[in-house]
XYZ file of C-alpha atoms in Angstrom:
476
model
C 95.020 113.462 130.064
C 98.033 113.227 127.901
C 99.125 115.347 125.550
C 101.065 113.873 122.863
C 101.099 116.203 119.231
C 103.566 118.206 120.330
C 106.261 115.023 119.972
C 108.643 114.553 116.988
C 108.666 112.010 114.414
C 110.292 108.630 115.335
C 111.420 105.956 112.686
C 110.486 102.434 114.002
C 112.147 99.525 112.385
C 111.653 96.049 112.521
C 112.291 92.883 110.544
C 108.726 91.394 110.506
C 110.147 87.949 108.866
C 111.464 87.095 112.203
C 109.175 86.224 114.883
C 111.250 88.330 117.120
C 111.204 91.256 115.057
C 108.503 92.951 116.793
C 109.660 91.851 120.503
C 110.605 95.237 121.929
C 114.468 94.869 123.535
C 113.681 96.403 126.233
C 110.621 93.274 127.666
C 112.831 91.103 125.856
C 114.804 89.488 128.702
C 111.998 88.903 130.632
C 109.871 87.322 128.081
C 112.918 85.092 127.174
C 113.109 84.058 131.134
C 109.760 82.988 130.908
C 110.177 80.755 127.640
C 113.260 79.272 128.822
C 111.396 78.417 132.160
C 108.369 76.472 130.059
C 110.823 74.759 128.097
C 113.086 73.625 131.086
C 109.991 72.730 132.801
C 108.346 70.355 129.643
C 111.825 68.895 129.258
C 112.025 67.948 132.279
C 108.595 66.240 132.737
C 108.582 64.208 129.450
C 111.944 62.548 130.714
C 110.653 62.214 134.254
C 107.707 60.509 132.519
C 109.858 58.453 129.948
C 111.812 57.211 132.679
C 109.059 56.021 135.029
C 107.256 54.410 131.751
C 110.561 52.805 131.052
C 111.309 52.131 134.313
C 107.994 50.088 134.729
C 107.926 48.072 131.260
C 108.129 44.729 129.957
C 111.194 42.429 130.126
C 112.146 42.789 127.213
C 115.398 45.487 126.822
C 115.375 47.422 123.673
C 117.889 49.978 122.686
C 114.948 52.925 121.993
C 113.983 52.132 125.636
C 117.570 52.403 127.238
C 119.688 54.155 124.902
C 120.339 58.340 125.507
C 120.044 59.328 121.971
C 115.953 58.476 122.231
C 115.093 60.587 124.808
C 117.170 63.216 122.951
C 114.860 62.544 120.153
C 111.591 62.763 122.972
C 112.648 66.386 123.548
C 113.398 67.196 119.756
C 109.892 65.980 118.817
C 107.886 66.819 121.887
C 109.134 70.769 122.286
C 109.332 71.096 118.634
C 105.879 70.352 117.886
C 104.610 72.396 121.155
C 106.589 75.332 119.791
C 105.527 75.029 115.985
C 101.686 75.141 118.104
C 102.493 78.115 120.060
C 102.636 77.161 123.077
C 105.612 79.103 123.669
C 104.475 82.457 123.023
C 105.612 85.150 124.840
C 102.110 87.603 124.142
C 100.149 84.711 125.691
C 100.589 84.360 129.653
C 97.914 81.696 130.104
C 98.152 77.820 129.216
C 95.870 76.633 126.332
C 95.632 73.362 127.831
C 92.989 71.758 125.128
C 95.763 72.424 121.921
C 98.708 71.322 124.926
C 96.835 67.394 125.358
C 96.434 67.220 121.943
C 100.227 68.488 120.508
C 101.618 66.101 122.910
C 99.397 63.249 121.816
C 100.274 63.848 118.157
C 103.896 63.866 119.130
C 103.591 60.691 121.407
C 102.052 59.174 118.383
C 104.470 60.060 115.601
C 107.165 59.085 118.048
C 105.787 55.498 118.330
C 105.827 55.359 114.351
C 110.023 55.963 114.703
C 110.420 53.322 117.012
C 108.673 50.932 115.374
C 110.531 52.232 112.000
C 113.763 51.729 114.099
C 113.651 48.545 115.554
C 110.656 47.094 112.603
C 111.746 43.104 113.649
C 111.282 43.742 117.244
C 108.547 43.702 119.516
C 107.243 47.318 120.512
C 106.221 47.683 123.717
C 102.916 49.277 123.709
C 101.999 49.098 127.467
C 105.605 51.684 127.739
C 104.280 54.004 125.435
C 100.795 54.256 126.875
C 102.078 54.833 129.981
C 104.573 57.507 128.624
C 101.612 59.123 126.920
C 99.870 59.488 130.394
C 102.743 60.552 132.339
C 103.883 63.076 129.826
C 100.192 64.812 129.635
C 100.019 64.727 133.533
C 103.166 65.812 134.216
C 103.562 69.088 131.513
C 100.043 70.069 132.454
C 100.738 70.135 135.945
C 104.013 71.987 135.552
C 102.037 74.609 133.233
C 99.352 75.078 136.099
C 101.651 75.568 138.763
C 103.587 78.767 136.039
C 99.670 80.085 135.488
C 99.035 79.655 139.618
C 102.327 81.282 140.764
C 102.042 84.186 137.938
C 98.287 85.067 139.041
C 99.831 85.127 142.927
C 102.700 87.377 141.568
C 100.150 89.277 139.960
C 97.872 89.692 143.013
C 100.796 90.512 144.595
C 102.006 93.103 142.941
C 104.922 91.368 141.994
C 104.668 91.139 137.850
C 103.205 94.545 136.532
C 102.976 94.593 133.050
C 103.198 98.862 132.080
C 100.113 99.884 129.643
C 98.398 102.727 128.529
C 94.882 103.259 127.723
C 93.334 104.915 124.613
C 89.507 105.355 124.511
C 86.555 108.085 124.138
C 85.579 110.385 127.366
C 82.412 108.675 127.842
C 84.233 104.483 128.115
C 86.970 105.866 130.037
C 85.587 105.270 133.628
C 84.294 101.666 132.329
C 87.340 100.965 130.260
C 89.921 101.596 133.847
C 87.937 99.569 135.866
C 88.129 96.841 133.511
C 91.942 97.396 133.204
C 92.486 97.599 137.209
C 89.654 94.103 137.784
C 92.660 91.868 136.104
C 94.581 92.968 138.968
C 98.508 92.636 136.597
C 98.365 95.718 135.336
C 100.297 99.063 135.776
C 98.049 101.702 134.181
C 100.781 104.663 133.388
C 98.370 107.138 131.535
C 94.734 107.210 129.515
C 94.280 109.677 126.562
C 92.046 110.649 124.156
C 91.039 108.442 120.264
C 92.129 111.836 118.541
C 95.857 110.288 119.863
C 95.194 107.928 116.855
C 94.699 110.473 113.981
C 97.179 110.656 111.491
C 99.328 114.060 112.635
C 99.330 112.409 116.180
C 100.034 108.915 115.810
C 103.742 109.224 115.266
C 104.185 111.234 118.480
C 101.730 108.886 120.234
C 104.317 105.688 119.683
C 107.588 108.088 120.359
C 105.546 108.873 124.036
C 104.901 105.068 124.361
C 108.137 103.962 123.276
C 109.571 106.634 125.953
C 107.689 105.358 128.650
C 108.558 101.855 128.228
C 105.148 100.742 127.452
C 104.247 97.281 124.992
C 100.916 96.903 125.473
C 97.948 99.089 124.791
C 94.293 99.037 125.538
C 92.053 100.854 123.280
C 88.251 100.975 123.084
C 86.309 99.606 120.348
C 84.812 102.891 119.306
C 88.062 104.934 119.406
C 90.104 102.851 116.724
C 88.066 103.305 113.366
C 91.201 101.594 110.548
C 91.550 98.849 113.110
C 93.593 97.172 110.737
C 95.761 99.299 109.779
C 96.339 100.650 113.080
C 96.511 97.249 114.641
C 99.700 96.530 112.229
C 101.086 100.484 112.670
C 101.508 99.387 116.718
C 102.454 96.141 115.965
C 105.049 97.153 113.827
C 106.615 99.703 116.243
C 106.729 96.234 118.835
C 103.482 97.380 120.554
C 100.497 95.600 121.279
C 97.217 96.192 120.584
C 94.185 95.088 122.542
C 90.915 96.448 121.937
C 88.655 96.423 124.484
C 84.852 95.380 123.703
C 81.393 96.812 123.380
C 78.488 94.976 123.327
C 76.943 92.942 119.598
C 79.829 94.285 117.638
C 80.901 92.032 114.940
C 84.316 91.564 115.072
C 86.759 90.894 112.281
C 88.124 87.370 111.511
C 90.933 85.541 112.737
C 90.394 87.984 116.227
C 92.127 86.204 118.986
C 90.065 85.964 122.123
C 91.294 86.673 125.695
C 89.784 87.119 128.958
C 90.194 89.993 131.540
C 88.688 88.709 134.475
C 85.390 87.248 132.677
C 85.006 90.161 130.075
C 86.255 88.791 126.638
C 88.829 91.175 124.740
C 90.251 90.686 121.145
C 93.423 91.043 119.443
C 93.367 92.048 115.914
C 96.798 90.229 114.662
C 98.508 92.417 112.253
C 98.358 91.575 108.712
C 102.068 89.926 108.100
C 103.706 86.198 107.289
C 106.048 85.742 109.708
C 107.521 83.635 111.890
C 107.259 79.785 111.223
C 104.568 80.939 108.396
C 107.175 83.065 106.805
C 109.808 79.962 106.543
C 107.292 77.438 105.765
C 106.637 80.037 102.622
C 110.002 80.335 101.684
C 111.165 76.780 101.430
C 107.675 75.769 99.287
C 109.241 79.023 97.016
C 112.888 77.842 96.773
C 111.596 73.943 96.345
C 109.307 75.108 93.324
C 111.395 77.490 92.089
C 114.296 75.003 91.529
C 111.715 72.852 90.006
C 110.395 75.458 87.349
C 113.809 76.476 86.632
C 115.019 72.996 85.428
C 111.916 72.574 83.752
C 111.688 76.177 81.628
C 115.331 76.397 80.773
C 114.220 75.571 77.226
C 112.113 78.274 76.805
C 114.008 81.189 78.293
C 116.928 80.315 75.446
C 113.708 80.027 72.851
C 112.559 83.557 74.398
C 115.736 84.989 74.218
C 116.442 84.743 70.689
C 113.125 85.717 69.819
C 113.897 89.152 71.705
C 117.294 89.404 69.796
C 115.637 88.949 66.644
C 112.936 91.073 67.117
C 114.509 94.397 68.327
C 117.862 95.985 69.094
C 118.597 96.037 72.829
C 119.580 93.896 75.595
C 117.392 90.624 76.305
C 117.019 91.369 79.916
C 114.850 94.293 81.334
C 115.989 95.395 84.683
C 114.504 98.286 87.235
C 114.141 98.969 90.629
C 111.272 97.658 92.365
C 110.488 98.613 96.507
C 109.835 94.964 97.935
C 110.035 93.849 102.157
C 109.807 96.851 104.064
C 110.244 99.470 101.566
C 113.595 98.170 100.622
C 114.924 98.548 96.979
C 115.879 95.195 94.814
C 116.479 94.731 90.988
C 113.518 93.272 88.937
C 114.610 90.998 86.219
C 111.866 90.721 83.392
C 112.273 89.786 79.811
C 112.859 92.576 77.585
C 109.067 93.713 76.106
C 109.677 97.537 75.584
C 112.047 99.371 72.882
C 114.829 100.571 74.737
C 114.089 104.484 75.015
C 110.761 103.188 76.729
C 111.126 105.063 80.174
C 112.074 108.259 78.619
C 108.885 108.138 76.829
C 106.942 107.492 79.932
C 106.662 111.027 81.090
C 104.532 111.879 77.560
C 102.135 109.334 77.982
C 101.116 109.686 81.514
C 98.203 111.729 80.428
C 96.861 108.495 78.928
C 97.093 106.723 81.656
C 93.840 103.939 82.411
C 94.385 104.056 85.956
C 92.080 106.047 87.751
C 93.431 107.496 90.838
C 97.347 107.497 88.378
C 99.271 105.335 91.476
C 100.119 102.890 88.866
C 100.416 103.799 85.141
C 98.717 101.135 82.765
C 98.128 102.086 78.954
C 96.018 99.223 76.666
C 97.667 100.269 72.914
C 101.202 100.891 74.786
C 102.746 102.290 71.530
C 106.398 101.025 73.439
C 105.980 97.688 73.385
C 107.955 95.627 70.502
C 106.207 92.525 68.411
C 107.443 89.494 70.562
C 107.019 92.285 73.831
C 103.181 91.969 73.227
C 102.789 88.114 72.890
C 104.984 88.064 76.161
C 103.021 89.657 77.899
C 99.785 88.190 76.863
C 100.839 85.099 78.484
C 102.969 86.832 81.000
C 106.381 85.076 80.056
C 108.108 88.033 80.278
C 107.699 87.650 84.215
C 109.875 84.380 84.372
C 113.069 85.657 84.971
C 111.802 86.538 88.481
C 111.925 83.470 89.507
C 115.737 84.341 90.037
C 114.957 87.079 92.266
C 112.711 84.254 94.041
C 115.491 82.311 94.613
C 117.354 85.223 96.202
C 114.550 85.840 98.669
C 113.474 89.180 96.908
C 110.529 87.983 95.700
C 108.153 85.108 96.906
C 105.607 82.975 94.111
C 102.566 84.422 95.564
C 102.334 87.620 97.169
C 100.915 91.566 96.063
C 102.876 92.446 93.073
C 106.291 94.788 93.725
C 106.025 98.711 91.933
C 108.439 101.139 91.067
C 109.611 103.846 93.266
C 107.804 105.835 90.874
C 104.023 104.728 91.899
C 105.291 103.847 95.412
C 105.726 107.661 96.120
C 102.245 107.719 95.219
C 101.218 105.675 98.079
C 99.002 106.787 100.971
C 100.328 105.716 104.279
C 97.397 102.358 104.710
C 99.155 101.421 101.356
C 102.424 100.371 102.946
C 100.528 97.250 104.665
C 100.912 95.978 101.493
C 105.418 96.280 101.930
C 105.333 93.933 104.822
C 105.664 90.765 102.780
C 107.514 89.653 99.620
C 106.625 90.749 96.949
C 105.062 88.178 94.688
C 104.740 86.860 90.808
C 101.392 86.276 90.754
C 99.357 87.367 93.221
C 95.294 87.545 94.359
C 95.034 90.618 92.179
C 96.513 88.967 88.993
C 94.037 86.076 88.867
C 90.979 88.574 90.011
C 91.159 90.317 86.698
C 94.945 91.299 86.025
C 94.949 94.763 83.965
C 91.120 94.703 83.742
C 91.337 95.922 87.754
C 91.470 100.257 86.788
C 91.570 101.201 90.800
C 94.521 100.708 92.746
C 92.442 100.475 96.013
C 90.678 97.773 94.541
C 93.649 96.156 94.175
C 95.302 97.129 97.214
C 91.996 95.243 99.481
C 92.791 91.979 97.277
C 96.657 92.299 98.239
C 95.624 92.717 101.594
C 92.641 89.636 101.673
C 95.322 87.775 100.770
C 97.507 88.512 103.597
C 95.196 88.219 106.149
C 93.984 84.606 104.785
C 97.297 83.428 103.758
C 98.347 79.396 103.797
C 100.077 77.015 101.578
C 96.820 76.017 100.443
C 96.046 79.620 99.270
C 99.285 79.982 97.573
C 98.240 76.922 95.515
C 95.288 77.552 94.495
C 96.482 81.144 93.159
C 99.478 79.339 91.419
C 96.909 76.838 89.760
C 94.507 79.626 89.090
C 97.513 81.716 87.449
C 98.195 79.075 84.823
C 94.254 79.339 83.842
C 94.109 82.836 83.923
C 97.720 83.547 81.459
C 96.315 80.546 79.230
C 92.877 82.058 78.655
C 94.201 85.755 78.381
C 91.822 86.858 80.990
C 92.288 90.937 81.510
C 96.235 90.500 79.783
C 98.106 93.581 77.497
């Protein structure tokens, strides 16, 4: 066994916006090898199989049939669209050849549109594209099962080794290494014990790992209890998790499936937007944003005179928030308090309505001016952060960002929360706003979110936001 609480404390940091971000430098070269091979390869077989279609087509000569620039755009559309499916990705060594037939149909298809877009008053040669479409789908498929036949050789081999280490209770442990060893790829460095994965030794337990150059980790179902939260601690440290299986356990959702051997295993992805989800997010932000700017510039002037008139102080209310990754950013609010409002914070804590005191929340808030309380009973006083959307602080829709005052409150599963932007309005806000007294209450909304997050989602909380600030639901 290994013994691991006796290592120090290691910071691991990692920008999880990036789909890199968690790629550990050290696999990173070979995992990059084996990308730019796939690529080469598809490139190569969709103009191989342009090039036959067009070699074998009608009479007639069209510039999208002869010209360079098209099969330029082949390879832009074609690897694009297999990339923005996946199909690329580094954690997955074996060919999903069901989504590959059906990503380069779609793209075969949406190509077809351009050229008849391009050349509307000309005939199309359908037979060419047909044809195309064939060769393309056998010639990419065969190319990926020749990659999947000569890595499971390697494998056999002993040529590719992939380093891992193996977490799991005394009584799966003889089960759990013949499992690992019947895949025949992997180089099993070390098995310890689930108490690895309590709270004083986890730190250690990724220094060791990190040490030993290991990025993948097998741990049995019934040693990982926050699976979770420890799926996204190892994830975040560029390690990854796969939990091995027992038998009629209900696993959680959006678990990705893979085999070892014919024993299915699961991957519990961490709970983070990032990647192509995290840029597909941020330009629907910025595009709003710009929108709802133009549009409200009427009312912040309105709003801002109001303030003036209303109290002495400055119109603006500005603090430090902890946003992406625990990072500190300025907050911009409209004004709602007297100005003296923080230094009476400390005599009102006792007040507070929040059970467990993480955040502090007071009903009759005796610091909050006249136009202050009918701003925030229809939560205008939160449009100035649409600025600090704009600068990529803050995102429309995501868990709400707190001061450094209730994030030193946190417990350590809170921080899940830190690995996305920071949003307006969020799941919480339209599940009861203030009326929600428990942080942890809030803190599994934050996180439902996360794991279920899409545009759609982000929509229907925006839509749901307007109802919920017109009808005052839980506001003060």
């Amino acid at each position: 066994m290994v013994t691991i609480s006796s290592l120090p404390l290691v910071d691991f940091k990692s920008d999880l916006r990036s789909a890199k971000g968690t790629i550990r430098k050290r696999v990173l070269a070979f995992r990059l090898f084996r990308v730019a091979a796939l690529i080469l390869l598809d490139a190569t077989s969709l103009i191989l199989a342009w090039r036959f279609a067009a070699f074998y087509k009608t009479l007639s000569e069209l510039p999208w049939t002869v010209q360079t620039p098209f099969e330029l755009l082949i390879l832009t559309v074609e690897l694009g669209m297999i990339a923005f499916q996946g199909l690329y990705n580094v954690r997955i060594y074996h060919c999903n050849y069901r989504r590959l037939i059906t990503t380069v149909s779609l793209s075969n298809l949406f190509l077809l549109l351009i050229a008849f877009f391009y050349e509307s008053n000309l005939y199309i040669s359908r037979s060419t594209f047909l044809l195309f479409w064939l060769l393309s789908l056998a010639f990419i498929c065969t190319a990926r099962f020749l990659v999947d036949a000569v890595t499971r050789k390697l494998c056999k081999l002993g040529v590719i080794r992939y380093s891992v280490f193996l977490i799991t209770d005394a009584e799966e442990k003889e089960s759990s290494i013949k499992l690992i060893e019947k895949e025949n790829c992997y180089n099993l460095l070390g098995v310890t014990e689930a108490s690895s994965l309590d709270r004083h030794n986890r730190e250690g337990m990724l220094e060791f790992l990190y040490n030993q150059d290991i990025f993948e980790v097998f741990v049995s179902w019934n040693a990982i209890k926050k699976r979770l939260y420890i799926s996204w601690y190892f994830l975040s440290a560029g390690i990854t998790l796969r939990i091995l299986p027992v038998e009629r356990e209900v696993v959680p959702s959006k678990s990705i499936l893979w085999m070892i051997g014919e024993v299915p295993c699961l991957t519990i992805p961490a709970p983070i937007i990032a990647g192509s989800d995290f840029w597909v997010k941020r330009c629907f932000d910025v595009f709003c944003t710009i929108i709802l700017l133009l549009l409200l510039s009427p009312l912040y002037l309105i709003i801002a005179l109001l303030i003036k008139l209303d109290s002495p102080g400055p119109i603006f209310f500005r603090q430090n928030r902890i946003g992406l990754h625990c990072k500190q950013f300025t907050i911009w609010k409209f004004r709602t308090m007297n100005t003296n409002a923080e230094k009476l914070l400390e005599t009102l804590e006792a007040k507070n309505e929040i059970k467990d005191g993480i955040l502090f929340k007071l009903k009759d808030d005796p610091r909050i001016t006249r136009i202050g309380k009918f701003l925030r009973l229809y939560s205008l006083d939160e449009l100035p952060q649409l600025f600090n959307v704009l600068l990529g602080e803050m995102s429309l829709v995501g868990p709400r960002p707190h001061s450094i005052r209730d994030v030193k409150r946190f417990q350590k599963n809170h921080y899940i929360r830190q690995e996305v932007l920071p949003g307006i309005t969020g799941l919480w806000q339209v599940s009861g706003r203030s009326n929600i007294d428990n942080f942890e209450d809030g803190v599994k909304l934050d996180i439902t979110y996360i794991e279920n997050w899409s545009l759609w989602l982000d929509l229907k909380i925006l839509l749901k936001t307007v109802k919920v600030v017109l009808q005052k639901t839980g506001a003060y």
